[in-house]
Amino acid sequence: PETAEKPCSKNSRLAVSGDGLCKEARVSKTSLYKYFGDMVGVLMAVVVQEGDMFELNIDTNPETEEEFWVALIGYGTRLLRLLNTPFCAQLDRIMHEEARNNSSMANGYFENAYGKGHQDVTDLIRIGADRGYIASETSAEDLADHVISLWEGLPWVRARLGLVETPYPDPEKRARRCVDLLFGFESGVVSSRSNSS
């Protein structure tokens, strides 16, 4: 896919209005607010539904060291593929804009999106540390934070700003390189382990 930085062709309007949503969905405002309460309820319903739809399924019980690294790299690969979908960047932009005026929505969005992924990776890294696959004084929570930050990096910022449509041209390669970098393997060691994924 084309990865040169350019403005996305999608509508970049951030504000979401009840009137616009009702018109698009062909429902009355009464029906909308009956089921969702307000626009915050609508947006949170979208986050929960999409979170369930795009469940990344991390293997939290790998039986061998090889399976552990395959699971970690596989999760990173699926995360980056998910973030490559235009919908994710659009939703993230909308939620950041709307969250400025609603702290409960900001907390809900964080927990259902970023927090859920962070917990999944933390759990897996904790298993790797407990079994001796990872030798680090850094906590599992901090290691998860670091590897997710490496996976997403500036390409995700560019996507959220609408500068690129596909932030990760090769999600698996990026996921492997980030794991190599963070966990200190010589180039190719983790990559060769992940060939079975």
Short mmCIF file of C-alpha atoms in Angstrom, two decimals, residues 5-185:
data_model
loop_
_atom_site.label_atom_id
_atom_site.label_comp_id
_atom_site.label_asym_id
_atom_site.label_seq_id
_atom_site.Cartn_x
_atom_site.Cartn_y
_atom_site.Cartn_z
CA GLU A 5 2.55 10.98 3.99
CA LYS A 6 -0.53 12.69 2.62
CA PRO A 7 -3.83 13.90 3.98
CA CYS A 8 -6.44 11.18 4.28
CA SER A 9 -9.36 11.47 1.93
CA LYS A 10 -11.84 10.63 4.68
CA ASN A 11 -13.95 13.33 6.27
CA SER A 12 -11.88 14.63 9.18
CA ARG A 13 -14.75 16.31 11.03
CA LEU A 14 -14.45 15.44 14.71
CA ALA A 15 -17.65 16.67 16.29
CA VAL A 16 -20.53 14.23 16.50
CA SER A 17 -24.02 15.66 16.79
CA GLY A 18 -27.17 13.89 17.84
CA ASP A 19 -29.05 15.41 14.90
CA GLY A 20 -26.47 14.21 12.40
CA LEU A 21 -26.35 10.74 13.88
CA CYS A 22 -30.16 10.42 13.92
CA LYS A 23 -30.35 11.54 10.31
CA GLU A 24 -27.66 9.08 9.23
CA ALA A 25 -29.20 6.20 11.21
CA ARG A 26 -32.76 7.18 10.23
CA VAL A 27 -34.01 7.10 13.80
CA SER A 28 -35.67 9.69 15.98
CA LYS A 29 -33.79 11.54 18.70
CA THR A 30 -36.28 10.09 21.16
CA SER A 31 -35.27 6.55 20.17
CA LEU A 32 -31.58 7.39 20.26
CA TYR A 33 -31.70 8.87 23.75
CA LYS A 34 -34.07 6.18 25.01
CA TYR A 35 -31.49 3.49 24.35
CA PHE A 36 -28.24 5.38 24.92
CA GLY A 37 -29.11 8.27 27.25
CA ASP A 38 -26.92 10.83 25.49
CA MET A 39 -24.11 11.14 22.94
CA VAL A 40 -21.60 9.91 25.51
CA GLY A 41 -23.65 6.71 25.81
CA VAL A 42 -23.68 6.36 22.02
CA LEU A 43 -19.93 6.76 21.73
CA MET A 44 -19.22 4.36 24.59
CA ALA A 45 -21.52 1.77 22.99
CA VAL A 46 -19.46 2.07 19.82
CA VAL A 47 -16.22 1.59 21.78
CA VAL A 48 -17.53 -1.48 23.59
CA GLN A 49 -18.97 -3.05 20.44
CA GLU A 50 -15.86 -2.40 18.37
CA GLY A 51 -13.64 -3.60 21.21
CA ASP A 52 -15.52 -6.89 21.23
CA MET A 53 -15.49 -7.14 17.45
CA PHE A 54 -11.73 -6.61 17.23
CA GLU A 55 -10.72 -8.79 20.19
CA LEU A 56 -7.02 -9.47 19.66
CA ASN A 57 -6.92 -12.75 21.61
CA ILE A 58 -3.56 -13.09 23.28
CA ASP A 59 -2.27 -16.53 24.31
CA THR A 60 -1.75 -16.16 28.06
CA ASN A 61 -0.54 -19.72 28.57
CA PRO A 62 2.28 -20.48 26.13
CA GLU A 63 3.88 -23.81 26.98
CA THR A 64 7.38 -23.09 25.66
CA GLU A 65 9.68 -20.11 25.28
CA GLU A 66 9.20 -20.21 21.51
CA GLU A 67 5.43 -20.11 21.95
CA PHE A 68 5.83 -17.16 24.32
CA TRP A 69 7.70 -15.03 21.76
CA VAL A 70 5.32 -16.09 18.99
CA ALA A 71 2.39 -15.01 21.17
CA LEU A 72 3.93 -11.62 21.98
CA ILE A 73 4.90 -10.85 18.39
CA GLY A 74 1.56 -12.17 17.15
CA TYR A 75 -0.31 -9.83 19.46
CA GLY A 76 1.74 -6.86 18.24
CA THR A 77 1.09 -7.86 14.64
CA ARG A 78 -2.68 -8.08 15.19
CA LEU A 79 -2.67 -4.75 17.03
CA LEU A 80 -0.91 -2.98 14.17
CA ARG A 81 -3.21 -4.58 11.59
CA LEU A 82 -6.16 -3.31 13.59
CA LEU A 83 -4.68 0.18 13.77
CA ASN A 84 -4.21 0.09 9.99
CA THR A 85 -8.00 0.17 9.56
CA PRO A 86 -9.19 3.74 8.86
CA PHE A 87 -12.04 3.26 11.33
CA CYS A 88 -9.62 3.02 14.29
CA ALA A 89 -7.93 6.34 13.62
CA GLN A 90 -11.28 8.03 12.98
CA LEU A 91 -12.76 6.66 16.21
CA ASP A 92 -9.66 7.64 18.17
CA ARG A 93 -9.83 11.22 16.86
CA ILE A 94 -13.52 11.51 17.73
CA MET A 95 -13.04 10.06 21.21
CA HIS A 96 -10.10 12.34 22.01
CA GLU A 97 -12.09 15.37 20.91
CA GLU A 98 -15.22 14.41 22.83
CA ALA A 99 -13.27 13.28 25.92
CA ARG A 100 -11.95 16.78 26.52
CA ASN A 101 -15.35 17.75 27.86
CA ASN A 102 -16.26 14.48 29.58
CA SER A 103 -13.84 12.81 31.99
CA SER A 104 -16.06 9.76 32.58
CA MET A 105 -16.10 9.07 28.84
CA ALA A 106 -12.33 9.55 28.71
CA ASN A 107 -11.88 6.98 31.48
CA GLY A 108 -14.29 4.55 29.83
CA TYR A 109 -12.60 4.87 26.47
CA PHE A 110 -9.15 4.40 27.96
CA GLU A 111 -10.18 1.29 29.90
CA ASN A 112 -12.01 -0.31 26.94
CA ALA A 113 -9.32 0.43 24.38
CA TYR A 114 -5.83 1.24 25.63
CA GLY A 115 -6.20 -0.22 29.11
CA LYS A 116 -7.53 -3.56 27.89
CA GLY A 117 -4.62 -4.04 25.51
CA HIS A 118 -2.09 -2.98 28.12
CA GLN A 119 -3.47 -5.50 30.60
CA ASP A 120 -3.33 -8.31 28.02
CA VAL A 121 0.32 -7.60 27.22
CA THR A 122 1.19 -7.16 30.90
CA ASP A 123 -0.28 -10.58 31.72
CA LEU A 124 1.70 -12.25 28.96
CA ILE A 125 4.96 -10.53 29.89
CA ARG A 126 4.46 -11.49 33.54
CA ILE A 127 4.23 -15.15 32.43
CA GLY A 128 7.43 -14.74 30.40
CA ALA A 129 9.22 -13.23 33.39
CA ASP A 130 7.94 -15.88 35.81
CA ARG A 131 9.17 -18.64 33.50
CA GLY A 132 12.56 -17.04 32.96
CA TYR A 133 12.07 -16.05 29.31
CA ILE A 134 12.54 -12.38 30.23
CA ALA A 135 15.33 -11.28 32.56
CA SER A 136 14.60 -7.70 33.55
CA GLU A 137 14.27 -5.68 36.72
CA THR A 138 11.56 -3.63 35.00
CA SER A 139 8.00 -4.48 36.00
CA ALA A 140 5.70 -6.33 33.60
CA GLU A 141 3.44 -3.26 33.53
CA ASP A 142 6.28 -0.99 32.43
CA LEU A 143 7.58 -3.50 29.86
CA ALA A 144 4.06 -3.74 28.39
CA ASP A 145 3.90 0.06 28.25
CA HIS A 146 7.27 0.19 26.47
CA VAL A 147 6.53 -2.48 23.87
CA ILE A 148 3.09 -1.06 23.04
CA SER A 149 4.64 2.41 22.69
CA LEU A 150 7.28 0.99 20.35
CA TRP A 151 4.68 -0.84 18.28
CA GLU A 152 2.48 2.21 17.83
CA GLY A 153 5.15 4.94 17.72
CA LEU A 154 4.92 8.01 15.53
CA PRO A 155 3.10 6.21 12.69
CA TRP A 156 0.01 6.05 14.93
CA VAL A 157 0.30 9.77 15.68
CA ARG A 158 0.44 10.47 11.93
CA ALA A 159 -2.63 8.30 11.34
CA ARG A 160 -4.60 10.03 14.11
CA LEU A 161 -3.71 13.41 12.58
CA GLY A 162 -4.93 12.19 9.19
CA LEU A 163 -1.48 12.42 7.58
CA VAL A 164 -1.34 8.76 6.48
CA GLU A 165 -4.01 6.19 5.72
CA THR A 166 -1.94 3.08 6.47
CA PRO A 167 0.53 3.71 9.30
CA TYR A 168 2.10 0.22 9.30
CA PRO A 169 2.98 -1.16 5.84
CA ASP A 170 4.41 -4.37 7.36
CA PRO A 171 2.83 -4.99 10.79
CA GLU A 172 4.58 -8.31 11.46
CA LYS A 173 8.03 -6.95 10.65
CA ARG A 174 7.49 -3.92 12.92
CA ALA A 175 6.13 -6.10 15.74
CA ARG A 176 9.21 -8.37 15.57
CA ARG A 177 11.71 -5.51 15.39
CA CYS A 178 10.17 -3.78 18.39
CA VAL A 179 10.32 -6.97 20.48
CA ASP A 180 13.93 -7.50 19.36
CA LEU A 181 14.79 -3.95 20.36
CA LEU A 182 13.10 -3.93 23.75
CA PHE A 183 14.15 -7.37 24.92
CA GLY A 184 17.72 -7.12 23.65
CA PHE A 185 17.93 -9.98 21.21
#
